[in-house]
């Protein structure tokens, strides 16, 4: 083997080999998008656009996610928000849905995606990250439920919020962070039964489930004859479970958020995410 052909693989970080990045396809796609007459209008993809992101992109992502996740109801454009990647969006989610004066703890399986912990610290939760064990079906929901009850019995809910209430925000008492499909680092897939239990526990204890769904599309068929990537999800996302379970959410916000990303399916430099 020619020593120049050897590519060093750093197993500490999930950096893809540059040779697998779809550079040509992205070149063609940008050229096509920028050559359309819409590129020169007020709704152009190069304009500021609305707060939730470029409408045409949100429409297409909503339709695409509906075909992949097959939820009971189609995913609507209003549910999609474009941001700069799953990690950055975690910070936005915490900014919008937590207040360190009111939100008590962040619950998670340990170890987990390491960058998330720094985001939690930076959002004011240093020293308030709590671990939950996992087994072959995923997060141990009985343990989580017991601990949430103990936490609430030891500290009454605080009413001294430090954040201004806006129509688009809400403060939850707890955050449950997890990677339910192809978990980082265990690779486990949380069972459907556990996902439903998780949503019920979150509703009962005023928690927001922040579900890092960035790996959902990276599965393969097990049969040797089928060599394509999976075309539909292996389990419903907690956010979709929250839409159907026991009649759906009790308010506009519900108890689950999905953090998606193009980092794992196109390239990490494409800082765009859909929730
Ligand atoms: C669980 C998990 N979430 C998010 C990310 C990064 O996503 P993004 O590049 O969109 O910030 C990673 C990358 O390793 C990850 O493992």
Coordinates of C-alpha atoms and ligand atoms in Angstrom, one line a residue:
X1 CA 0.0 0.0 0.0
X2 CA 1.2 3.5 -0.8
X3 CA 1.8 5.3 2.5
X4 CA 0.2 8.4 1.0
X5 CA -3.1 6.5 0.7
X6 CA -3.3 6.0 4.5
X7 CA -5.9 8.3 6.1
X8 CA -5.7 8.7 9.8
X9 CA -9.1 8.0 11.5
X10 CA -9.6 9.8 14.7
X11 CA -12.0 7.7 16.7
X12 CA -12.4 10.3 19.5
X13 CA -14.5 12.6 17.3
X14 CA -17.2 11.7 14.7
X15 CA -15.5 13.4 11.8
X16 CA -16.4 11.8 8.5
X17 CA -13.8 11.1 5.9
X18 CA -13.8 14.1 3.5
X19 CA -14.0 11.7 0.6
X20 CA -17.6 10.7 1.5
X21 CA -18.9 14.3 1.6
X22 CA -21.2 15.0 -1.3
X23 CA -19.4 18.0 -2.6
X24 CA -20.5 17.7 -6.2
X25 CA -24.1 17.3 -5.3
X26 CA -24.0 20.3 -3.1
X27 CA -22.3 22.3 -5.8
X28 CA -25.1 21.4 -8.3
X29 CA -27.8 22.0 -5.7
X30 CA -26.5 25.5 -4.8
X31 CA -26.1 26.4 -8.5
X32 CA -29.7 25.3 -9.2
X33 CA -31.2 27.1 -6.2
X34 CA -29.3 30.4 -6.9
X35 CA -30.2 30.3 -10.6
X36 CA -34.0 30.2 -10.0
X37 CA -35.9 33.6 -10.4
X38 CA -36.9 33.3 -6.7
X39 CA -33.3 33.9 -5.7
X40 CA -33.9 37.6 -6.7
X41 CA -37.2 38.1 -4.8
X42 CA -38.1 39.2 -1.3
X43 CA -38.5 35.6 -0.2
X44 CA -35.1 34.6 -1.5
X45 CA -33.1 32.0 0.4
X46 CA -30.4 34.7 0.8
X47 CA -32.8 37.1 2.6
X48 CA -33.3 37.3 6.4
X49 CA -36.6 35.5 6.1
X50 CA -38.9 34.7 9.0
X51 CA -37.8 33.8 12.5
X52 CA -38.4 30.1 12.0
X53 CA -36.4 30.0 8.8
X54 CA -36.8 29.8 5.0
X55 CA -40.4 28.8 4.4
X56 CA -39.8 26.6 1.3
X57 CA -37.1 24.7 3.1
X58 CA -39.4 24.2 6.1
X59 CA -42.2 22.9 3.8
X60 CA -39.8 20.4 2.2
X61 CA -38.4 19.2 5.5
X62 CA -41.9 18.8 7.0
X63 CA -42.9 16.6 4.0
X64 CA -39.7 14.6 4.0
X65 CA -39.8 14.0 7.8
X66 CA -43.4 12.8 7.4
X67 CA -42.4 10.2 4.9
X68 CA -39.5 9.0 7.1
X69 CA -41.2 9.0 10.5
X70 CA -44.7 8.1 9.3
X71 CA -46.4 9.8 12.3
X72 CA -50.2 9.4 12.9
X73 CA -50.7 13.0 11.5
X74 CA -48.5 14.6 8.8
X75 CA -45.8 16.9 10.2
X76 CA -46.7 20.5 9.5
X77 CA -44.4 23.3 8.5
X78 CA -45.3 25.2 11.7
X79 CA -43.5 22.5 13.7
X80 CA -40.2 23.0 11.8
X81 CA -37.6 25.6 12.8
X82 CA -34.3 26.1 11.1
X83 CA -31.2 26.7 13.2
X84 CA -27.4 26.2 13.0
X85 CA -27.1 22.6 14.0
X86 CA -28.3 20.3 16.8
X87 CA -25.7 21.4 19.3
X88 CA -26.3 25.1 18.8
X89 CA -30.0 24.5 18.8
X90 CA -29.8 22.8 22.2
X91 CA -28.6 26.1 23.6
X92 CA -31.6 27.9 21.9
X93 CA -34.0 25.3 23.3
X94 CA -32.6 25.8 26.8
X95 CA -32.8 29.6 26.4
X96 CA -36.5 29.4 25.4
X97 CA -37.8 26.6 27.6
X98 CA -35.7 26.7 30.8
X99 CA -34.9 29.3 33.5
X100 CA -32.2 28.3 36.0
X101 CA -34.3 29.9 38.7
X102 CA -37.2 27.7 38.1
X103 CA -35.9 24.6 36.2
X104 CA -34.5 22.2 38.7
X105 CA -32.4 19.5 37.0
X106 CA -31.3 18.2 33.6
X107 CA -31.7 14.4 33.5
X108 CA -29.6 12.2 31.1
X109 CA -28.0 8.8 30.6
X110 CA -24.2 8.9 31.3
X111 CA -22.0 8.9 29.4
X112 CA -23.7 10.9 26.7
X113 CA -22.9 13.2 23.8
X114 CA -20.1 15.2 25.5
X115 CA -20.8 18.6 23.9
X116 CA -24.3 18.6 25.4
X117 CA -23.0 18.8 28.9
X118 CA -21.1 22.0 28.2
X119 CA -24.2 23.5 26.7
X120 CA -26.1 22.7 29.9
X121 CA -23.4 24.2 32.0
X122 CA -23.3 27.3 29.9
X123 CA -27.1 27.6 30.2
X124 CA -26.8 27.9 34.0
X125 CA -27.1 24.3 35.0
X126 CA -23.5 23.5 36.1
X127 CA -23.8 21.0 39.1
X128 CA -27.4 20.3 38.2
X129 CA -27.0 17.4 35.7
X130 CA -28.4 14.2 37.0
X131 CA -27.8 10.7 35.6
X132 CA -30.3 8.0 34.8
X133 CA -29.2 4.4 34.2
X134 CA -30.0 2.5 31.0
X135 CA -30.6 -1.1 30.1
X136 CA -31.2 -2.9 26.8
X137 CA -34.5 -1.0 26.3
X138 CA -33.0 2.4 26.9
X139 CA -33.4 4.9 29.8
X140 CA -34.7 3.4 33.1
X141 CA -38.0 5.2 33.4
X142 CA -38.9 3.8 36.9
X143 CA -35.6 5.2 38.3
X144 CA -36.2 8.5 36.6
X145 CA -39.8 8.7 37.9
X146 CA -38.6 8.0 41.5
X147 CA -35.8 10.6 41.3
X148 CA -38.1 13.3 39.9
X149 CA -40.5 12.7 42.8
X150 CA -37.7 13.0 45.3
X151 CA -36.4 16.1 43.7
X152 CA -39.8 17.8 43.8
X153 CA -40.4 16.7 47.4
X154 CA -37.1 18.4 48.5
X155 CA -37.6 21.7 46.6
X156 CA -41.0 23.4 46.1
X157 CA -41.5 24.9 42.6
X158 CA -39.9 28.4 42.4
X159 CA -42.0 31.3 41.3
X160 CA -39.2 33.8 40.9
X161 CA -38.7 33.5 37.2
X162 CA -35.8 35.5 35.8
X163 CA -37.1 35.4 32.2
X164 CA -39.8 37.4 30.5
X165 CA -42.8 35.3 29.4
X166 CA -43.3 35.5 25.6
X167 CA -45.9 33.8 23.4
X168 CA -43.3 31.5 22.1
X169 CA -41.6 30.4 25.3
X170 CA -42.5 28.4 28.4
X171 CA -40.4 27.3 31.4
X172 CA -40.4 23.6 32.3
X173 CA -39.4 22.3 35.7
X174 CA -37.1 19.6 34.3
X175 CA -35.3 18.7 31.1
X176 CA -34.8 15.1 30.1
X177 CA -32.0 14.9 27.4
X178 CA -31.5 11.7 25.4
X179 CA -30.4 10.2 22.1
X180 CA -33.2 7.6 21.8
X181 CA -32.1 6.0 18.5
X182 CA -28.5 4.9 18.0
X183 CA -27.5 6.5 21.3
X184 CA -24.2 8.2 21.6
X185 CA -22.1 6.4 22.8
X186 CA -23.9 3.0 23.5
X187 CA -25.6 2.7 20.1
X188 CA -28.8 1.5 21.8
X189 CA -32.4 2.0 20.4
X190 CA -35.0 2.8 23.0
X191 CA -38.0 0.6 22.8
X192 CA -41.5 1.9 21.8
X193 CA -42.9 1.0 25.2
X194 CA -40.2 3.0 27.0
X195 CA -40.8 6.0 24.7
X196 CA -44.4 6.1 25.7
X197 CA -43.5 5.7 29.4
X198 CA -41.0 8.6 29.0
X199 CA -43.6 10.9 27.6
X200 CA -46.1 10.1 30.4
X201 CA -43.4 10.8 33.0
X202 CA -42.5 14.1 31.4
X203 CA -46.1 15.2 31.4
X204 CA -46.6 14.2 35.0
X205 CA -43.5 16.1 36.2
X206 CA -43.6 19.2 34.0
X207 CA -40.5 18.1 32.0
X208 CA -39.4 18.8 28.5
X209 CA -37.9 15.9 26.7
X210 CA -35.1 17.1 24.4
X211 CA -34.6 14.3 22.0
X212 CA -31.4 14.3 20.0
X213 CA -32.6 12.5 16.8
X214 CA -29.5 13.2 14.7
X215 CA -28.7 9.5 14.0
X216 CA -32.2 8.2 13.1
X217 CA -31.5 8.0 9.4
X218 CA -28.2 6.1 9.7
X219 CA -29.6 2.5 9.9
X220 CA -29.2 -0.3 7.5
X221 CA -31.4 -3.3 6.7
X222 CA -30.2 -6.5 8.4
X223 CA -30.8 -8.7 5.4
X224 CA -27.8 -9.1 3.1
X225 CA -30.1 -8.8 0.0
X226 CA -31.2 -5.2 0.9
X227 CA -28.2 -2.9 0.7
X228 CA -29.9 0.4 0.9
X229 CA -30.2 2.7 3.9
X230 CA -33.4 2.6 5.8
X231 CA -36.3 4.5 4.3
X232 CA -38.4 4.8 7.5
X233 CA -37.8 5.1 11.1
X234 CA -37.3 2.1 13.3
X235 CA -39.1 3.8 16.3
X236 CA -41.3 6.9 16.6
X237 CA -39.5 9.9 18.0
X238 CA -40.7 11.1 21.5
X239 CA -42.0 14.2 19.8
X240 CA -44.3 12.1 17.6
X241 CA -45.3 9.9 20.5
X242 CA -46.3 13.1 22.4
X243 CA -48.6 14.0 19.5
X244 CA -50.7 10.8 19.7
X245 CA -50.4 9.4 23.2
X246 CA -53.5 9.6 25.4
X247 CA -55.1 12.2 23.2
X248 CA -52.0 14.3 22.6
X249 CA -50.4 17.2 24.5
X250 CA -52.4 19.3 26.9
X251 CA -51.1 22.6 25.6
X252 CA -49.5 24.2 22.5
X253 CA -46.0 23.3 23.6
X254 CA -46.3 19.6 24.6
X255 CA -43.5 17.8 26.4
X256 CA -41.1 16.8 23.7
X257 CA -38.8 18.5 21.2
X258 CA -36.8 16.8 18.4
X259 CA -33.4 18.1 17.6
X260 CA -32.4 16.9 14.0
X261 CA -29.3 17.7 12.0
X262 CA -27.9 17.4 8.5
X263 CA -24.4 16.9 10.0
X264 CA -24.7 13.1 10.0
X265 CA -26.4 12.6 6.6
X266 CA -24.9 15.3 4.4
X267 CA -21.9 17.0 6.1
X268 CA -21.1 18.6 9.5
X269 CA -20.2 21.9 7.9
X270 CA -23.8 22.3 6.7
X271 CA -25.0 24.0 9.8
X272 CA -28.7 23.6 9.3
X273 CA -31.1 21.7 11.6
X274 CA -34.8 20.9 11.6
X275 CA -36.8 20.4 14.7
Ligands
LIG1 C1 -25.9 12.9 19.8 C2 -25.3 14.0 19.0 N1 -26.0 15.1 18.8 C3 -25.5 16.1 18.0 C4 -24.3 16.0 17.4 C5 -23.8 17.2 16.6 O1 -24.8 17.7 15.8 P1 -24.6 19.1 15.0 O2 -23.4 18.9 14.2 O3 -25.8 19.3 14.3 O4 -24.4 20.1 16.1 C6 -23.5 14.9 17.6 C7 -22.2 14.8 16.9 O5 -21.4 14.0 17.2 C8 -24.0 13.9 18.4 O6 -23.3 12.7 18.6

